[in-house]
Amino acid sequence: MTAKPIVIIGAGQAGAWAARTLRTEGYTGAIVLIGQEAHPPYERPPLSKEFLLGNSEFAQHVLLAEEELQSLHIQAMLGCCVQKIDREQQQLYLDNGTTQPYGRLILATGGRAVRPTLSGVDHDRVVTLRTVDDAKRLQQFLQAEAEQDVVVVGGGWIGLEVAATLNQQGHHVSIVEFASQVCQRSVDAALAAELLVLHRRKGNRFYLNAAVIAIEQVSPTELEVVLSDGQRLKSAVVVLAVGMKANDELAAAAGLHTDGGVVVNEFGCTSDPLIYAAGDIARTPCSHTLQTIRHESWQNAKDQAQAVAKAMLGKAEPYTPLLMLWSEQFEWMLQVAGMVKDAHHTVERAVGNIGKLIFYAEATGVIVGVAGINAGREFRWARMLVEARVAVLHEQLSNPTEPLPKLLKEVAHG
Ligand SMILES: Cc1cc2nc3c(=O)[nH]c(=O)nc-3n(C[C@H](O)[C@H](O)[C@H](O)COP(=O)(O)OP(=O)(O)OC[C@H]3O[C@@H](n4cnc5c(N)ncnc54)[C@H](O)[C@@H]3O)c2cc1C
């Protein structure tokens, strides 16, 4: 009898990296990659940036093209949704009526864009942005005419990136945000204010502390977004960017430990030793906060998938990463590592003529996070300082003539 395959549910970034790493790390058994989307695995970050802008083709963002799937002997079942995991029989039930046995399983089901319950939210011109098909739909509406009014609901990372991209295409963008600042979940008020200044300087309009109560159609090509204070914002298309919901229902129904994501240990293993999880779906221990967190980032989807694949092959190394993300908006390349809010104090350091690093420290001086704006390669050293969890003197940190690698070496040697 042939051994049952390793099956990966979810052919997104984490699924693709898990499959590829299993092979490159020497696994010779069967690998089955099941993905709900009909497309080969691809990277999502360009969907709100260069792809939406029309500066790149989908093929450039594909992670595992047909030829590579074949050469790595990975059986891809695309356009297929797993509906049930039977852990006792080690079997999956698919929406095409078939079953798929597994020896071990990787959950890489990611998440979906949240669609709030609002009157008018199901209108054709109200879109979310999670998949390449979503991005193409949005493009279609916006390419029809130049200089259209667009309302983006949600001032988080994806909302701001879409707002920047559409502004660059010449559209008139308004961002409605429920909180008093943008990116409230992830950055402090000062950095949020800088983002706001950047967008406003380019002409984007913000409605903060504002709630959308309805979306109404006023003509075949025009909607109005109604705010709770009675204001009405005209919009050819409404982009909903109010967050992501982890696709953890499958795991929960199978009795795995879930908590707004599938809970895994430092090796990516779930409460069932035969089942692992990686990427946006996984709630992972964080060495810095001593809590579990669900990372929603490109870096994590790749790194955790690789860590999980290695762990499954007996090469386990603890994976308890810092929170890490990057974002591109207008001329800004923003990078974040660790905690960049609720710090005791911050220290700024200039990088070249246009860049800077902002370090976030505890009262003891220990650096717990860093944000880089156009900081280029300097960010890598700054991130290592955060990872080292060390206290660095304010004067040294803020002095751009003190090289970060030297500082890192000094603090590492006590
Ligand atoms: C528009 C956009 C811009 C982004 N920009 C950035 C950025 O600038 N920087 C950054 O760090 N991160 C960014 N991200 C986040 C990053 O793309 C995600 O963290 C990453 O894609 C997560 O990968 P994943 O494989 O875990 O999940 P996903 O990419 O969500 O893939 C999961 C896949 O599983 C499939 N699936 C789900 N359930 C099932 C099932 N039952 N059966 C079969 N298949 C299933 C889904 O259809 C999906 O294809 C962005 C995300 C988006 C949407």
JSON list of C-alpha atoms and ligand atoms in Angstrom, two decimals, residues 8-16 34-37 42-49 77 80-83 108-112 129-131 157-158 161-162 244 247 250 278-282 295-302 324-328, ligand 1:
[
{"chain": "A", "resi": 8, "resn": "ILE", "atom": "CA", "xyz": [-2.04, 21.16, 1.79]},
{"chain": "A", "resi": 9, "resn": "ILE", "atom": "CA", "xyz": [-5.37, 22.96, 1.95]},
{"chain": "A", "resi": 10, "resn": "GLY", "atom": "CA", "xyz": [-5.08, 26.44, 0.46]},
{"chain": "A", "resi": 11, "resn": "ALA", "atom": "CA", "xyz": [-2.97, 27.23, -2.61]},
{"chain": "A", "resi": 12, "resn": "GLY", "atom": "CA", "xyz": [-2.03, 30.77, -1.59]},
{"chain": "A", "resi": 13, "resn": "GLN", "atom": "CA", "xyz": [1.37, 32.01, -0.58]},
{"chain": "A", "resi": 14, "resn": "ALA", "atom": "CA", "xyz": [1.78, 29.80, 2.50]},
{"chain": "A", "resi": 15, "resn": "GLY", "atom": "CA", "xyz": [0.46, 26.72, 0.69]},
{"chain": "A", "resi": 16, "resn": "ALA", "atom": "CA", "xyz": [2.83, 27.23, -2.22]},
{"chain": "A", "resi": 34, "resn": "ILE", "atom": "CA", "xyz": [-5.80, 21.95, -2.98]},
{"chain": "A", "resi": 35, "resn": "GLY", "atom": "CA", "xyz": [-6.89, 25.52, -3.72]},
{"chain": "A", "resi": 36, "resn": "GLN", "atom": "CA", "xyz": [-10.30, 27.10, -3.97]},
{"chain": "A", "resi": 37, "resn": "GLU", "atom": "CA", "xyz": [-9.20, 29.72, -6.49]},
{"chain": "A", "resi": 42, "resn": "TYR", "atom": "CA", "xyz": [0.25, 33.88, -6.48]},
{"chain": "A", "resi": 43, "resn": "GLU", "atom": "CA", "xyz": [1.36, 36.75, -4.24]},
{"chain": "A", "resi": 44, "resn": "ARG", "atom": "CA", "xyz": [-1.31, 39.19, -3.07]},
{"chain": "A", "resi": 45, "resn": "PRO", "atom": "CA", "xyz": [0.68, 42.34, -2.15]},
{"chain": "A", "resi": 46, "resn": "PRO", "atom": "CA", "xyz": [0.80, 43.62, -5.78]},
{"chain": "A", "resi": 47, "resn": "LEU", "atom": "CA", "xyz": [-3.02, 43.52, -5.96]},
{"chain": "A", "resi": 48, "resn": "SER", "atom": "CA", "xyz": [-3.27, 46.84, -4.13]},
{"chain": "A", "resi": 49, "resn": "LYS", "atom": "CA", "xyz": [-0.09, 48.26, -5.69]},
{"chain": "A", "resi": 77, "resn": "MET", "atom": "CA", "xyz": [-6.17, 20.54, -7.47]},
{"chain": "A", "resi": 80, "resn": "CYS", "atom": "CA", "xyz": [-11.56, 22.88, -5.49]},
{"chain": "A", "resi": 81, "resn": "CYS", "atom": "CA", "xyz": [-12.81, 23.61, -2.00]},
{"chain": "A", "resi": 82, "resn": "VAL", "atom": "CA", "xyz": [-12.31, 21.30, 0.98]},
{"chain": "A", "resi": 83, "resn": "GLN", "atom": "CA", "xyz": [-15.59, 21.16, 2.86]},
{"chain": "A", "resi": 108, "resn": "ALA", "atom": "CA", "xyz": [-3.00, 27.25, 4.69]},
{"chain": "A", "resi": 109, "resn": "THR", "atom": "CA", "xyz": [-6.49, 28.56, 4.15]},
{"chain": "A", "resi": 110, "resn": "GLY", "atom": "CA", "xyz": [-5.62, 32.21, 4.84]},
{"chain": "A", "resi": 111, "resn": "GLY", "atom": "CA", "xyz": [-8.53, 34.56, 5.20]},
{"chain": "A", "resi": 112, "resn": "ARG", "atom": "CA", "xyz": [-11.23, 36.48, 3.39]},
{"chain": "A", "resi": 129, "resn": "LEU", "atom": "CA", "xyz": [-9.87, 43.26, -2.43]},
{"chain": "A", "resi": 130, "resn": "ARG", "atom": "CA", "xyz": [-8.45, 39.87, -1.56]},
{"chain": "A", "resi": 131, "resn": "THR", "atom": "CA", "xyz": [-8.06, 37.98, -4.83]},
{"chain": "A", "resi": 157, "resn": "TRP", "atom": "CA", "xyz": [-3.00, 49.08, 5.31]},
{"chain": "A", "resi": 158, "resn": "ILE", "atom": "CA", "xyz": [-5.01, 47.77, 2.39]},
{"chain": "A", "resi": 161, "resn": "GLU", "atom": "CA", "xyz": [-2.62, 51.33, -0.34]},
{"chain": "A", "resi": 162, "resn": "VAL", "atom": "CA", "xyz": [-5.71, 51.22, -2.55]},
{"chain": "A", "resi": 244, "resn": "MET", "atom": "CA", "xyz": [-9.84, 40.12, 7.18]},
{"chain": "A", "resi": 247, "resn": "ASN", "atom": "CA", "xyz": [-10.78, 30.92, 7.23]},
{"chain": "A", "resi": 250, "resn": "LEU", "atom": "CA", "xyz": [-13.00, 24.00, 8.57]},
{"chain": "A", "resi": 278, "resn": "ALA", "atom": "CA", "xyz": [0.87, 28.30, 8.38]},
{"chain": "A", "resi": 279, "resn": "GLY", "atom": "CA", "xyz": [0.27, 31.83, 7.14]},
{"chain": "A", "resi": 280, "resn": "ASP", "atom": "CA", "xyz": [-2.64, 34.16, 7.85]},
{"chain": "A", "resi": 281, "resn": "ILE", "atom": "CA", "xyz": [-4.69, 31.32, 9.33]},
{"chain": "A", "resi": 282, "resn": "ALA", "atom": "CA", "xyz": [-2.21, 30.38, 12.09]},
{"chain": "A", "resi": 295, "resn": "HIS", "atom": "CA", "xyz": [0.36, 37.54, 11.45]},
{"chain": "A", "resi": 296, "resn": "GLU", "atom": "CA", "xyz": [-1.20, 38.88, 8.28]},
{"chain": "A", "resi": 297, "resn": "SER", "atom": "CA", "xyz": [1.93, 39.41, 6.27]},
{"chain": "A", "resi": 298, "resn": "TRP", "atom": "CA", "xyz": [3.81, 38.27, 3.22]},
{"chain": "A", "resi": 299, "resn": "GLN", "atom": "CA", "xyz": [6.96, 37.55, 5.22]},
{"chain": "A", "resi": 300, "resn": "ASN", "atom": "CA", "xyz": [5.16, 35.36, 7.71]},
{"chain": "A", "resi": 301, "resn": "ALA", "atom": "CA", "xyz": [3.26, 33.40, 5.06]},
{"chain": "A", "resi": 302, "resn": "LYS", "atom": "CA", "xyz": [6.59, 32.47, 3.48]},
{"chain": "A", "resi": 324, "resn": "MET", "atom": "CA", "xyz": [6.59, 42.20, 10.49]},
{"chain": "A", "resi": 325, "resn": "LEU", "atom": "CA", "xyz": [5.07, 43.98, 7.52]},
{"chain": "A", "resi": 326, "resn": "TRP", "atom": "CA", "xyz": [5.73, 46.41, 4.76]},
{"chain": "A", "resi": 327, "resn": "SER", "atom": "CA", "xyz": [3.57, 48.77, 2.77]},
{"chain": "A", "resi": 328, "resn": "GLU", "atom": "CA", "xyz": [4.05, 50.97, -0.28]},
{"chain": "B", "resi": 1, "resn": "LIG", "atom": "C1", "xyz": [-4.49, 43.42, -1.44]},
{"chain": "B", "resi": 1, "resn": "LIG", "atom": "C2", "xyz": [-3.49, 42.88, -0.46]},
{"chain": "B", "resi": 1, "resn": "LIG", "atom": "C3", "xyz": [-2.27, 43.54, -0.26]},
{"chain": "B", "resi": 1, "resn": "LIG", "atom": "C4", "xyz": [-1.34, 43.05, 0.64]},
{"chain": "B", "resi": 1, "resn": "LIG", "atom": "N1", "xyz": [-0.17, 43.73, 0.82]},
{"chain": "B", "resi": 1, "resn": "LIG", "atom": "C5", "xyz": [0.74, 43.28, 1.71]},
{"chain": "B", "resi": 1, "resn": "LIG", "atom": "C6", "xyz": [1.96, 43.98, 1.91]},
{"chain": "B", "resi": 1, "resn": "LIG", "atom": "O1", "xyz": [2.23, 45.00, 1.29]},
{"chain": "B", "resi": 1, "resn": "LIG", "atom": "N2", "xyz": [2.85, 43.49, 2.81]},
{"chain": "B", "resi": 1, "resn": "LIG", "atom": "C7", "xyz": [2.58, 42.35, 3.52]},
{"chain": "B", "resi": 1, "resn": "LIG", "atom": "O2", "xyz": [3.41, 41.96, 4.36]},
{"chain": "B", "resi": 1, "resn": "LIG", "atom": "N3", "xyz": [1.42, 41.67, 3.35]},
{"chain": "B", "resi": 1, "resn": "LIG", "atom": "C8", "xyz": [0.50, 42.10, 2.48]},
{"chain": "B", "resi": 1, "resn": "LIG", "atom": "N4", "xyz": [-0.68, 41.42, 2.29]},
{"chain": "B", "resi": 1, "resn": "LIG", "atom": "C9", "xyz": [-0.94, 40.22, 3.10]},
{"chain": "B", "resi": 1, "resn": "LIG", "atom": "C10", "xyz": [-0.39, 38.95, 2.46]},
{"chain": "B", "resi": 1, "resn": "LIG", "atom": "O3", "xyz": [-0.70, 38.90, 1.11]},
{"chain": "B", "resi": 1, "resn": "LIG", "atom": "C11", "xyz": [-0.97, 37.75, 3.19]},
{"chain": "B", "resi": 1, "resn": "LIG", "atom": "O4", "xyz": [-0.47, 37.80, 4.50]},
{"chain": "B", "resi": 1, "resn": "LIG", "atom": "C12", "xyz": [-0.65, 36.43, 2.52]},
{"chain": "B", "resi": 1, "resn": "LIG", "atom": "O5", "xyz": [-1.24, 36.37, 1.26]},
{"chain": "B", "resi": 1, "resn": "LIG", "atom": "C13", "xyz": [-1.15, 35.27, 3.36]},
{"chain": "B", "resi": 1, "resn": "LIG", "atom": "O6", "xyz": [-0.94, 34.09, 2.67]},
{"chain": "B", "resi": 1, "resn": "LIG", "atom": "P1", "xyz": [-1.74, 32.76, 3.04]},
{"chain": "B", "resi": 1, "resn": "LIG", "atom": "O7", "xyz": [-1.27, 31.73, 2.07]},
{"chain": "B", "resi": 1, "resn": "LIG", "atom": "O8", "xyz": [-1.65, 32.50, 4.49]},
{"chain": "B", "resi": 1, "resn": "LIG", "atom": "O9", "xyz": [-3.29, 33.10, 2.78]},
{"chain": "B", "resi": 1, "resn": "LIG", "atom": "P2", "xyz": [-4.03, 33.48, 1.44]},
{"chain": "B", "resi": 1, "resn": "LIG", "atom": "O10", "xyz": [-3.15, 34.30, 0.59]},
{"chain": "B", "resi": 1, "resn": "LIG", "atom": "O11", "xyz": [-5.34, 34.05, 1.88]},
{"chain": "B", "resi": 1, "resn": "LIG", "atom": "O12", "xyz": [-4.30, 32.09, 0.70]},
{"chain": "B", "resi": 1, "resn": "LIG", "atom": "C14", "xyz": [-5.20, 31.14, 1.20]},
{"chain": "B", "resi": 1, "resn": "LIG", "atom": "C15", "xyz": [-5.80, 30.38, 0.04]},
{"chain": "B", "resi": 1, "resn": "LIG", "atom": "O13", "xyz": [-6.54, 29.28, 0.58]},
{"chain": "B", "resi": 1, "resn": "LIG", "atom": "C16", "xyz": [-7.72, 29.10, -0.19]},
{"chain": "B", "resi": 1, "resn": "LIG", "atom": "N5", "xyz": [-8.71, 28.39, 0.64]},
{"chain": "B", "resi": 1, "resn": "LIG", "atom": "C17", "xyz": [-9.35, 28.85, 1.73]},
{"chain": "B", "resi": 1, "resn": "LIG", "atom": "N6", "xyz": [-10.18, 27.90, 2.21]},
{"chain": "B", "resi": 1, "resn": "LIG", "atom": "C18", "xyz": [-10.04, 26.83, 1.41]},
{"chain": "B", "resi": 1, "resn": "LIG", "atom": "C19", "xyz": [-10.64, 25.54, 1.37]},
{"chain": "B", "resi": 1, "resn": "LIG", "atom": "N7", "xyz": [-11.53, 25.16, 2.29]},
{"chain": "B", "resi": 1, "resn": "LIG", "atom": "N8", "xyz": [-10.30, 24.69, 0.37]},
{"chain": "B", "resi": 1, "resn": "LIG", "atom": "C20", "xyz": [-9.39, 25.05, -0.55]},
{"chain": "B", "resi": 1, "resn": "LIG", "atom": "N9", "xyz": [-8.79, 26.25, -0.58]},
{"chain": "B", "resi": 1, "resn": "LIG", "atom": "C21", "xyz": [-9.11, 27.12, 0.39]},
{"chain": "B", "resi": 1, "resn": "LIG", "atom": "C22", "xyz": [-8.11, 30.54, -0.51]},
{"chain": "B", "resi": 1, "resn": "LIG", "atom": "O14", "xyz": [-9.00, 30.58, -1.61]},
{"chain": "B", "resi": 1, "resn": "LIG", "atom": "C23", "xyz": [-6.76, 31.18, -0.80]},
{"chain": "B", "resi": 1, "resn": "LIG", "atom": "O15", "xyz": [-6.43, 31.07, -2.15]},
{"chain": "B", "resi": 1, "resn": "LIG", "atom": "C24", "xyz": [-1.64, 41.88, 1.38]},
{"chain": "B", "resi": 1, "resn": "LIG", "atom": "C25", "xyz": [-2.86, 41.21, 1.19]},
{"chain": "B", "resi": 1, "resn": "LIG", "atom": "C26", "xyz": [-3.77, 41.70, 0.29]},
{"chain": "B", "resi": 1, "resn": "LIG", "atom": "C27", "xyz": [-5.09, 40.97, 0.10]}
]
